[in-house]
Amino acid sequence: MSASDPRVPGGSRIAKRALVALFGAGFATFAQLYAPQGVLTELAHEFRSDPGAVSWVIGAATLGVAVGVVPWARVSDRIGRVVAMRWSVLLALAIGLLVPLMPTLPALIAVRFLEGLALAGLPALAVTALAEIVTPAALGAAVGSYVAGTTIGGLAGRVVSGLVGDACGWGWGVAAVALCSVASAALFLALIPATRIPPGPALPLGRAFLANLRNPGVRVLIAQGFLLMGGFVAVYNVLGFRLQESPFGLSTAQVSWLFLAYLAGAVASRQVWAVVARVHRGRNRGPLAGIESPVRVQLGCIALMLLGLALMLLPWLPAVILGLVLFTGAFFGAHTVASGLIGRRADAGRSLAPSLYNLGYYIGSALLGGLGGLVFAHWGWGGTVALIAAAAVAAGAAAIGYARNARG
């Protein structure tokens, strides 16, 4: 860092304040985004629909996020990152309070799409805002802390909606999460500091798109976001239906407790860059010799995801729980590494690269997450697992192919 760099080190008061604020925003955003996942079986019963149809309650919102990330990024170039994130959080809260009032499944899906558009401001801007507040040396750990906050929000949204929804109906479950999100959003609004450096000059949108899509390192990360997030959402969309069937026979409330596996994601996202540092200091041998340490750690995470999937095929609840914990922690480790790499690999159009990663990430969530429900309806849990495993293998193969061509 140069002496003239106004950004703050990771342990400073301003950096800590930024992380607490973004934790609150991440909690509010991701609790709202995934709250209906805890009551999908209740929604299927209420609207007399199959898993593939009701999974679009999640898919519509994540598709809205995918559509919204680039516009929010461009708006923030004009009005500032923090102002744009504040508008995003407030709009999302207002729309989220309407979700429990929707009388039909199509109306619910439409409002969820609008909610996703509003929510997109946070994932579009959080990493960029952090990069304009903390020094480059502190950014990896800061991103890990932010991802941990989004993980806790996603967990809380699913568990609270599932428990309240099982007792009082899906509408009350989603409403309870919206009210929790109001408190978390207030924390963000009160604490978020101003960015320390102004947004750099932005390339015209078309040129920025092309500059990033011509960059093979950025293309690989966008594809990984699509494949890994799509498989992850497919697991959580479908597993509740699987566990309410024979031989498990769990209730909605019992299934909601399985979302505690998200705690493994919170730990993994905080610790994965420390693992990268240890791998970097170690000996670079074996079949992955010559590949940079973040990619080697990410490939290890993908291998653990596949192991978790294999365990979830077993008709024994403890094996399913262990598999879900492994799969969840490994996914968030891989995602945190990709989030940290996207800025390093981008060149021209750098400010747009995180938004393009999020675009792939949330399109994968919507499309592969929805496809997982359709596959389950026709070919059962084994078919869904095969789909997710194929996506994970493709993500790993893309990483290896890029690393070999880029000489590490």
Tab-separated table of C-alpha atoms in Angstrom:
chain	number	residue	atom	x	y	z
A	1	MET	CA	0.000	0.000	0.000
A	2	SER	CA	1.355	3.465	-0.856
A	3	ALA	CA	1.517	6.229	1.728
A	4	SER	CA	-1.120	8.141	-0.223
A	5	ASP	CA	-3.646	5.284	-0.182
A	6	PRO	CA	-6.527	6.427	2.073
A	7	ARG	CA	-7.923	2.926	2.594
A	8	VAL	CA	-7.737	1.493	6.109
A	9	PRO	CA	-6.059	-1.720	7.367
A	10	GLY	CA	-8.170	-4.691	8.343
A	11	GLY	CA	-7.920	-4.250	12.118
A	12	SER	CA	-8.883	-0.572	12.200
A	13	ARG	CA	-12.066	0.759	13.772
A	14	ILE	CA	-13.467	1.870	10.414
A	15	ALA	CA	-12.832	-1.549	8.844
A	16	LYS	CA	-14.525	-3.327	11.747
A	17	ARG	CA	-17.473	-0.942	11.524
A	18	ALA	CA	-17.779	-1.644	7.786
A	19	LEU	CA	-17.789	-5.406	8.381
A	20	VAL	CA	-20.479	-5.165	11.081
A	21	ALA	CA	-22.578	-2.956	8.808
A	22	LEU	CA	-22.215	-5.330	5.846
A	23	PHE	CA	-22.970	-8.261	8.126
A	24	GLY	CA	-26.287	-6.555	8.943
A	25	ALA	CA	-27.015	-5.851	5.288
A	26	GLY	CA	-26.008	-9.389	4.279
A	27	PHE	CA	-28.215	-10.851	6.984
A	28	ALA	CA	-31.214	-8.774	5.923
A	29	THR	CA	-30.721	-9.462	2.211
A	30	PHE	CA	-30.056	-13.183	2.297
A	31	ALA	CA	-32.616	-13.903	5.009
A	32	GLN	CA	-35.259	-12.381	2.731
A	33	LEU	CA	-33.895	-13.997	-0.415
A	34	TYR	CA	-34.042	-17.552	0.908
A	35	ALA	CA	-36.785	-17.398	3.556
A	36	PRO	CA	-39.354	-19.215	1.338
A	37	GLN	CA	-36.964	-22.155	0.976
A	38	GLY	CA	-37.835	-23.143	4.540
A	39	VAL	CA	-41.536	-23.419	3.633
A	40	LEU	CA	-41.437	-24.809	0.088
A	41	THR	CA	-43.328	-27.935	1.097
A	42	GLU	CA	-45.991	-25.740	2.744
A	43	LEU	CA	-46.210	-23.648	-0.433
A	44	ALA	CA	-46.596	-26.781	-2.562
A	45	HIS	CA	-49.497	-27.873	-0.364
A	46	GLU	CA	-51.088	-24.412	-0.219
A	47	PHE	CA	-51.018	-23.857	-3.985
A	48	ARG	CA	-51.377	-27.552	-4.954
A	49	SER	CA	-48.176	-27.470	-7.000
A	50	ASP	CA	-45.209	-29.793	-7.521
A	51	PRO	CA	-41.600	-29.170	-6.368
A	52	GLY	CA	-40.545	-27.889	-9.791
A	53	ALA	CA	-43.229	-25.179	-9.833
A	54	VAL	CA	-42.811	-23.910	-6.269
A	55	SER	CA	-39.014	-23.856	-6.604
A	56	TRP	CA	-39.564	-20.807	-8.825
A	57	VAL	CA	-40.478	-18.868	-5.685
A	58	ILE	CA	-36.733	-19.052	-5.017
A	59	GLY	CA	-35.731	-19.021	-8.686
A	60	ALA	CA	-37.669	-15.844	-9.501
A	61	ALA	CA	-35.963	-13.910	-6.712
A	62	THR	CA	-32.485	-15.108	-7.646
A	63	LEU	CA	-33.222	-14.372	-11.309
A	64	GLY	CA	-34.218	-10.863	-10.226
A	65	VAL	CA	-30.870	-10.525	-8.461
A	66	ALA	CA	-29.086	-11.721	-11.607
A	67	VAL	CA	-30.911	-9.133	-13.740
A	68	GLY	CA	-30.305	-6.375	-11.202
A	69	VAL	CA	-26.610	-6.664	-10.357
A	70	VAL	CA	-25.254	-4.859	-13.422
A	71	PRO	CA	-27.747	-1.935	-13.302
A	72	TRP	CA	-27.028	-1.436	-9.585
A	73	ALA	CA	-23.288	-1.417	-10.301
A	74	ARG	CA	-23.730	1.281	-12.952
A	75	VAL	CA	-26.041	3.332	-10.704
A	76	SER	CA	-23.414	3.183	-7.942
A	77	ASP	CA	-20.824	4.681	-10.305
A	78	ARG	CA	-23.030	7.790	-10.375
A	79	ILE	CA	-24.456	8.066	-6.845
A	80	GLY	CA	-21.823	6.158	-4.834
A	81	ARG	CA	-21.638	2.613	-3.469
A	82	VAL	CA	-23.052	3.325	-0.011
A	83	VAL	CA	-26.014	5.404	-1.233
A	84	ALA	CA	-26.916	2.704	-3.775
A	85	MET	CA	-26.734	-0.043	-1.129
A	86	ARG	CA	-28.966	1.963	1.198
A	87	TRP	CA	-31.622	2.317	-1.512
A	88	SER	CA	-31.326	-1.380	-2.309
A	89	VAL	CA	-31.914	-2.474	1.280
A	90	LEU	CA	-34.859	-0.107	1.828
A	91	LEU	CA	-36.624	-1.053	-1.425
A	92	ALA	CA	-36.159	-4.757	-0.714
A	93	LEU	CA	-37.641	-4.426	2.775
A	94	ALA	CA	-40.702	-2.616	1.423
A	95	ILE	CA	-41.337	-5.266	-1.258
A	96	GLY	CA	-40.558	-8.140	1.126
A	97	LEU	CA	-43.387	-7.101	3.444
A	98	LEU	CA	-45.817	-7.676	0.522
A	99	VAL	CA	-44.712	-11.274	-0.125
A	100	PRO	CA	-46.910	-12.961	2.545
A	101	LEU	CA	-50.000	-11.192	1.135
A	102	MET	CA	-49.862	-12.798	-2.325
A	103	PRO	CA	-52.985	-14.930	-2.980
A	104	THR	CA	-51.734	-17.072	-5.893
A	105	LEU	CA	-48.487	-18.755	-6.896
A	106	PRO	CA	-48.009	-16.625	-10.067
A	107	ALA	CA	-48.488	-13.433	-8.055
A	108	LEU	CA	-46.043	-14.676	-5.427
A	109	ILE	CA	-43.443	-15.497	-8.088
A	110	ALA	CA	-43.869	-12.053	-9.718
A	111	VAL	CA	-43.396	-10.170	-6.443
A	112	ARG	CA	-40.406	-12.323	-5.580
A	113	PHE	CA	-38.801	-11.325	-8.891
A	114	LEU	CA	-39.247	-7.639	-7.964
A	115	GLU	CA	-37.840	-8.368	-4.517
A	116	GLY	CA	-34.771	-9.909	-6.149
A	117	LEU	CA	-34.278	-6.845	-8.364
A	118	ALA	CA	-34.231	-4.662	-5.264
A	119	LEU	CA	-32.001	-7.018	-3.286
A	120	ALA	CA	-29.412	-7.108	-6.095
A	121	GLY	CA	-27.756	-3.920	-4.916
A	122	LEU	CA	-25.990	-5.604	-2.030
A	123	PRO	CA	-24.258	-8.524	-3.777
A	124	ALA	CA	-23.520	-6.218	-6.729
A	125	LEU	CA	-21.692	-3.673	-4.589
A	126	ALA	CA	-20.527	-5.200	-1.295
A	127	VAL	CA	-17.153	-6.511	-2.478
A	128	THR	CA	-16.486	-3.381	-4.541
A	129	ALA	CA	-17.350	-1.185	-1.545
A	130	LEU	CA	-15.037	-3.204	0.699
A	131	ALA	CA	-12.240	-2.786	-1.854
A	132	GLU	CA	-12.752	0.985	-1.603
A	133	ILE	CA	-12.670	0.952	2.227
A	134	VAL	CA	-9.923	-1.535	3.237
A	135	THR	CA	-6.437	-2.093	1.875
A	136	PRO	CA	-5.809	-4.810	-0.717
A	137	ALA	CA	-3.948	-6.891	1.891
A	138	ALA	CA	-7.057	-6.955	4.101
A	139	LEU	CA	-9.585	-7.537	1.319
A	140	GLY	CA	-9.524	-11.355	1.229
A	141	ALA	CA	-10.316	-11.669	4.940
A	142	ALA	CA	-12.918	-8.881	4.676
A	143	VAL	CA	-14.694	-10.676	1.840
A	144	GLY	CA	-14.682	-13.854	3.936
A	145	SER	CA	-16.327	-12.003	6.818
A	146	TYR	CA	-18.965	-10.546	4.501
A	147	VAL	CA	-19.741	-13.974	3.008
A	148	ALA	CA	-20.033	-15.354	6.547
A	149	GLY	CA	-22.672	-12.693	7.279
A	150	THR	CA	-24.672	-13.603	4.197
A	151	THR	CA	-24.437	-17.248	5.244
A	152	ILE	CA	-25.890	-16.545	8.692
A	153	GLY	CA	-28.670	-14.519	7.070
A	154	GLY	CA	-29.522	-17.335	4.679
A	155	LEU	CA	-29.535	-19.785	7.577
A	156	ALA	CA	-31.732	-17.625	9.786
A	157	GLY	CA	-34.212	-16.945	6.999
A	158	ARG	CA	-34.695	-20.627	6.286
A	159	VAL	CA	-34.873	-21.767	9.932
A	160	VAL	CA	-37.157	-18.982	11.174
A	161	SER	CA	-39.561	-19.309	8.238
A	162	GLY	CA	-39.621	-23.099	8.601
A	163	LEU	CA	-40.316	-23.108	12.334
A	164	VAL	CA	-42.906	-20.311	12.264
A	165	GLY	CA	-44.421	-21.587	9.016
A	166	ASP	CA	-44.864	-25.096	10.408
A	167	ALA	CA	-46.833	-23.694	13.351
A	168	CYS	CA	-48.689	-20.777	11.773
A	169	GLY	CA	-48.576	-21.125	7.985
A	170	TRP	CA	-46.096	-20.069	5.313
A	171	GLY	CA	-47.204	-16.426	5.247
A	172	TRP	CA	-46.424	-15.887	8.913
A	173	GLY	CA	-43.089	-17.656	8.467
A	174	VAL	CA	-42.002	-15.308	5.677
A	175	ALA	CA	-43.393	-12.273	7.549
A	176	ALA	CA	-41.346	-13.190	10.644
A	177	VAL	CA	-38.178	-13.162	8.551
A	178	ALA	CA	-39.098	-9.792	6.995
A	179	LEU	CA	-39.459	-8.270	10.462
A	180	CYS	CA	-36.050	-9.661	11.523
A	181	SER	CA	-34.583	-8.151	8.371
A	182	VAL	CA	-35.839	-4.687	9.341
A	183	ALA	CA	-33.667	-4.762	12.477
A	184	SER	CA	-30.606	-5.960	10.565
A	185	ALA	CA	-31.092	-3.315	7.891
A	186	ALA	CA	-31.219	-0.635	10.589
A	187	LEU	CA	-27.791	-1.847	11.784
A	188	PHE	CA	-26.407	-1.434	8.278
A	189	LEU	CA	-27.919	2.022	7.789
A	190	ALA	CA	-26.502	3.247	11.103
A	191	LEU	CA	-22.957	1.902	10.788
A	192	ILE	CA	-21.867	1.784	7.142
A	193	PRO	CA	-18.913	4.186	6.657
A	194	ALA	CA	-18.234	6.143	3.501
A	195	THR	CA	-15.895	4.564	0.973
A	196	ARG	CA	-12.325	5.887	1.195
A	197	ILE	CA	-11.630	6.267	-2.518
A	198	PRO	CA	-14.049	7.461	-5.222
A	199	PRO	CA	-15.225	5.104	-7.963
A	200	GLY	CA	-12.743	5.009	-10.814
A	201	PRO	CA	-13.726	6.098	-14.318
A	202	ALA	CA	-16.062	3.466	-15.728
A	203	LEU	CA	-15.715	2.099	-19.227
A	204	PRO	CA	-18.855	2.252	-21.379
A	205	LEU	CA	-20.996	-0.736	-20.473
A	206	GLY	CA	-20.530	-2.586	-23.764
A	207	ARG	CA	-16.748	-2.203	-23.674
A	208	ALA	CA	-16.594	-3.287	-20.036
A	209	PHE	CA	-18.672	-6.400	-20.806
A	210	LEU	CA	-16.440	-7.353	-23.727
A	211	ALA	CA	-13.225	-6.681	-21.819
A	212	ASN	CA	-14.273	-9.073	-19.060
A	213	LEU	CA	-15.737	-11.749	-21.321
A	214	ARG	CA	-12.533	-11.788	-23.388
A	215	ASN	CA	-10.572	-12.507	-20.210
A	216	PRO	CA	-10.406	-16.319	-19.800
A	217	GLY	CA	-9.780	-16.090	-16.047
A	218	VAL	CA	-12.921	-14.023	-15.538
A	219	ARG	CA	-14.949	-16.301	-17.827
A	220	VAL	CA	-13.974	-19.353	-15.768
A	221	LEU	CA	-15.026	-17.688	-12.509
A	222	ILE	CA	-18.391	-16.638	-13.972
A	223	ALA	CA	-18.959	-20.229	-15.149
A	224	GLN	CA	-17.995	-21.540	-11.716
A	225	GLY	CA	-20.487	-19.199	-10.052
A	226	PHE	CA	-23.216	-20.486	-12.378
A	227	LEU	CA	-22.413	-24.173	-11.872
A	228	LEU	CA	-21.599	-24.284	-8.163
A	229	MET	CA	-24.368	-21.959	-6.960
A	230	GLY	CA	-26.914	-23.684	-9.193
A	231	GLY	CA	-26.039	-27.058	-7.692
A	232	PHE	CA	-26.044	-25.658	-4.172
A	233	VAL	CA	-29.519	-24.151	-4.488
A	234	ALA	CA	-30.819	-27.345	-6.124
A	235	VAL	CA	-29.768	-29.326	-3.029
A	236	TYR	CA	-31.563	-27.000	-0.645
A	237	ASN	CA	-34.637	-26.682	-2.879
A	238	VAL	CA	-35.138	-30.433	-3.138
A	239	LEU	CA	-33.714	-32.025	0.015
A	240	GLY	CA	-36.720	-30.988	2.114
A	241	PHE	CA	-39.051	-32.930	-0.193
A	242	ARG	CA	-36.689	-35.916	-0.098
A	243	LEU	CA	-36.572	-35.956	3.712
A	244	GLN	CA	-40.333	-35.829	4.062
A	245	GLU	CA	-40.597	-39.035	2.015
A	246	SER	CA	-39.878	-42.591	3.172
A	247	PRO	CA	-37.649	-43.724	4.869
A	248	PHE	CA	-37.147	-40.405	6.687
A	249	GLY	CA	-40.667	-38.966	7.152
A	250	LEU	CA	-39.555	-35.645	8.699
A	251	SER	CA	-41.890	-32.700	9.314
A	252	THR	CA	-41.362	-29.197	7.919
A	253	ALA	CA	-40.080	-27.989	11.303
A	254	GLN	CA	-37.642	-30.907	11.564
A	255	VAL	CA	-36.345	-30.289	8.043
A	256	SER	CA	-35.802	-26.595	8.820
A	257	TRP	CA	-33.250	-27.503	11.496
A	258	LEU	CA	-31.051	-29.038	8.805
A	259	PHE	CA	-30.366	-25.517	7.571
A	260	LEU	CA	-28.028	-25.251	10.573
A	261	ALA	CA	-25.566	-26.849	8.159
A	262	TYR	CA	-25.122	-23.255	6.968
A	263	LEU	CA	-22.953	-22.700	10.038
A	264	ALA	CA	-20.325	-24.820	8.306
A	265	GLY	CA	-20.474	-22.308	5.458
A	266	ALA	CA	-19.952	-19.402	7.859
A	267	VAL	CA	-16.836	-21.083	9.299
A	268	ALA	CA	-15.477	-22.093	5.882
A	269	SER	CA	-15.888	-18.622	4.372
A	270	ARG	CA	-13.995	-17.070	7.301
A	271	GLN	CA	-11.162	-19.624	7.299
A	272	VAL	CA	-10.625	-20.533	3.650
A	273	TRP	CA	-8.095	-17.773	2.924
A	274	ALA	CA	-6.036	-18.882	5.937
A	275	VAL	CA	-6.000	-22.338	4.346
A	276	VAL	CA	-4.887	-20.761	1.062
A	277	ALA	CA	-1.973	-19.098	2.894
A	278	ARG	CA	-0.892	-22.411	4.449
A	279	VAL	CA	-1.108	-24.192	1.095
A	280	HIS	CA	0.934	-21.399	-0.479
A	281	ARG	CA	3.686	-21.873	2.099
A	282	GLY	CA	3.685	-25.669	1.664
A	283	ARG	CA	5.304	-27.805	-0.998
A	284	ASN	CA	3.676	-27.645	-4.399
A	285	ARG	CA	3.731	-31.286	-5.454
A	286	GLY	CA	1.421	-33.901	-6.893
A	287	PRO	CA	-1.008	-33.755	-9.813
A	288	LEU	CA	-1.837	-30.086	-9.087
A	289	ALA	CA	1.808	-28.974	-8.967
A	290	GLY	CA	2.317	-25.547	-10.494
A	291	ILE	CA	-1.267	-24.391	-9.934
A	292	GLU	CA	-1.713	-21.331	-7.714
A	293	SER	CA	-2.738	-22.054	-4.131
A	294	PRO	CA	-6.250	-20.479	-4.265
A	295	VAL	CA	-7.178	-22.734	-7.173
A	296	ARG	CA	-5.781	-25.810	-5.424
A	297	VAL	CA	-7.859	-25.015	-2.327
A	298	GLN	CA	-10.932	-24.409	-4.466
A	299	LEU	CA	-10.479	-27.793	-6.176
A	300	GLY	CA	-10.232	-29.411	-2.749
A	301	CYS	CA	-13.526	-27.746	-1.826
A	302	ILE	CA	-15.182	-29.118	-4.973
A	303	ALA	CA	-13.931	-32.617	-4.099
A	304	LEU	CA	-15.515	-32.270	-0.639
A	305	MET	CA	-18.779	-31.152	-2.264
A	306	LEU	CA	-18.811	-34.386	-4.272
A	307	LEU	CA	-18.114	-36.437	-1.134
A	308	GLY	CA	-21.021	-34.698	0.600
A	309	LEU	CA	-23.323	-35.486	-2.322
A	310	ALA	CA	-22.334	-39.160	-2.164
A	311	LEU	CA	-23.198	-39.302	1.547
A	312	MET	CA	-26.584	-37.671	0.909
A	313	LEU	CA	-27.501	-40.572	-1.387
A	314	LEU	CA	-27.529	-42.966	1.585
A	315	PRO	CA	-30.945	-43.783	3.159
A	316	TRP	CA	-29.608	-43.013	6.660
A	317	LEU	CA	-30.302	-39.629	8.275
A	318	PRO	CA	-26.911	-39.187	10.058
A	319	ALA	CA	-25.118	-39.757	6.735
A	320	VAL	CA	-27.387	-37.213	5.018
A	321	ILE	CA	-26.696	-34.639	7.743
A	322	LEU	CA	-22.930	-35.189	7.570
A	323	GLY	CA	-23.061	-34.978	3.778
A	324	LEU	CA	-25.048	-31.750	3.901
A	325	VAL	CA	-22.575	-30.167	6.336
A	326	LEU	CA	-19.608	-31.168	4.147
A	327	PHE	CA	-21.320	-30.003	0.967
A	328	THR	CA	-22.369	-26.654	2.470
A	329	GLY	CA	-19.007	-25.802	4.024
A	330	ALA	CA	-17.138	-26.809	0.880
A	331	PHE	CA	-19.432	-24.775	-1.370
A	332	PHE	CA	-18.918	-21.605	0.650
A	333	GLY	CA	-15.171	-22.188	0.685
A	334	ALA	CA	-15.131	-22.470	-3.130
A	335	HIS	CA	-17.409	-19.435	-3.517
A	336	THR	CA	-15.298	-17.276	-1.180
A	337	VAL	CA	-12.135	-18.104	-3.141
A	338	ALA	CA	-13.866	-17.241	-6.427
A	339	SER	CA	-15.145	-13.951	-4.972
A	340	GLY	CA	-11.610	-13.035	-3.940
A	341	LEU	CA	-10.082	-14.008	-7.287
A	342	ILE	CA	-12.480	-12.128	-9.570
A	343	GLY	CA	-10.913	-8.726	-8.883
A	344	ARG	CA	-7.391	-10.094	-9.238
A	345	ARG	CA	-8.083	-11.642	-12.631
A	346	ALA	CA	-10.021	-8.718	-14.080
A	347	ASP	CA	-8.125	-6.098	-16.059
A	348	ALA	CA	-10.080	-3.545	-18.107
A	349	GLY	CA	-13.620	-3.087	-16.827
A	350	ARG	CA	-12.545	-4.231	-13.346
A	351	SER	CA	-15.461	-2.584	-11.512
A	352	LEU	CA	-17.934	-4.650	-13.560
A	353	ALA	CA	-16.233	-8.021	-12.956
A	354	PRO	CA	-17.818	-8.745	-9.527
A	355	SER	CA	-21.248	-7.950	-10.973
A	356	LEU	CA	-20.669	-10.357	-13.853
A	357	TYR	CA	-19.637	-13.046	-11.377
A	358	ASN	CA	-22.841	-12.395	-9.444
A	359	LEU	CA	-24.788	-12.465	-12.712
A	360	GLY	CA	-23.552	-15.994	-13.408
A	361	TYR	CA	-23.992	-16.949	-9.757
A	362	TYR	CA	-27.657	-15.976	-9.571
A	363	ILE	CA	-28.618	-17.151	-13.060
A	364	GLY	CA	-27.227	-20.527	-11.991
A	365	SER	CA	-29.262	-20.323	-8.796
A	366	ALA	CA	-32.447	-19.658	-10.755
A	367	LEU	CA	-31.949	-22.045	-13.680
A	368	LEU	CA	-30.087	-25.001	-12.183
A	369	GLY	CA	-31.934	-24.585	-8.877
A	370	GLY	CA	-35.255	-24.809	-10.739
A	371	LEU	CA	-33.998	-27.626	-12.951
A	372	GLY	CA	-33.091	-29.605	-9.832
A	373	GLY	CA	-36.758	-29.546	-8.793
A	374	LEU	CA	-37.908	-30.703	-12.222
A	375	VAL	CA	-35.364	-33.530	-12.268
A	376	PHE	CA	-36.488	-34.600	-8.790
A	377	ALA	CA	-40.121	-34.695	-9.914
A	378	HIS	CA	-39.243	-37.066	-12.799
A	379	TRP	CA	-36.169	-39.022	-11.681
A	380	GLY	CA	-36.050	-38.645	-7.916
A	381	TRP	CA	-33.230	-37.685	-5.599
A	382	GLY	CA	-30.660	-39.764	-7.473
A	383	GLY	CA	-31.297	-37.783	-10.656
A	384	THR	CA	-30.931	-34.480	-8.816
A	385	VAL	CA	-27.643	-35.596	-7.243
A	386	ALA	CA	-26.329	-36.636	-10.676
A	387	LEU	CA	-27.169	-33.170	-12.062
A	388	ILE	CA	-25.414	-31.397	-9.180
A	389	ALA	CA	-22.357	-33.662	-9.366
A	390	ALA	CA	-22.020	-33.008	-13.104
A	391	ALA	CA	-22.103	-29.248	-12.459
A	392	ALA	CA	-19.421	-29.515	-9.739
A	393	VAL	CA	-17.148	-31.650	-11.932
A	394	ALA	CA	-17.518	-29.155	-14.803
A	395	ALA	CA	-16.582	-26.288	-12.458
A	396	GLY	CA	-13.458	-28.122	-11.326
A	397	ALA	CA	-12.469	-29.044	-14.879
A	398	ALA	CA	-12.798	-25.392	-15.944
A	399	ALA	CA	-10.474	-24.315	-13.115
A	400	ILE	CA	-7.843	-26.909	-14.015
A	401	GLY	CA	-8.048	-26.087	-17.715
A	402	TYR	CA	-7.567	-22.369	-17.086
A	403	ALA	CA	-4.715	-22.922	-14.623
A	404	ARG	CA	-2.855	-25.205	-17.056
A	405	ASN	CA	-3.241	-22.729	-19.933
A	406	ALA	CA	-2.267	-19.786	-17.727
A	407	ARG	CA	0.780	-21.659	-16.344
A	408	GLY	CA	-0.587	-21.796	-12.810
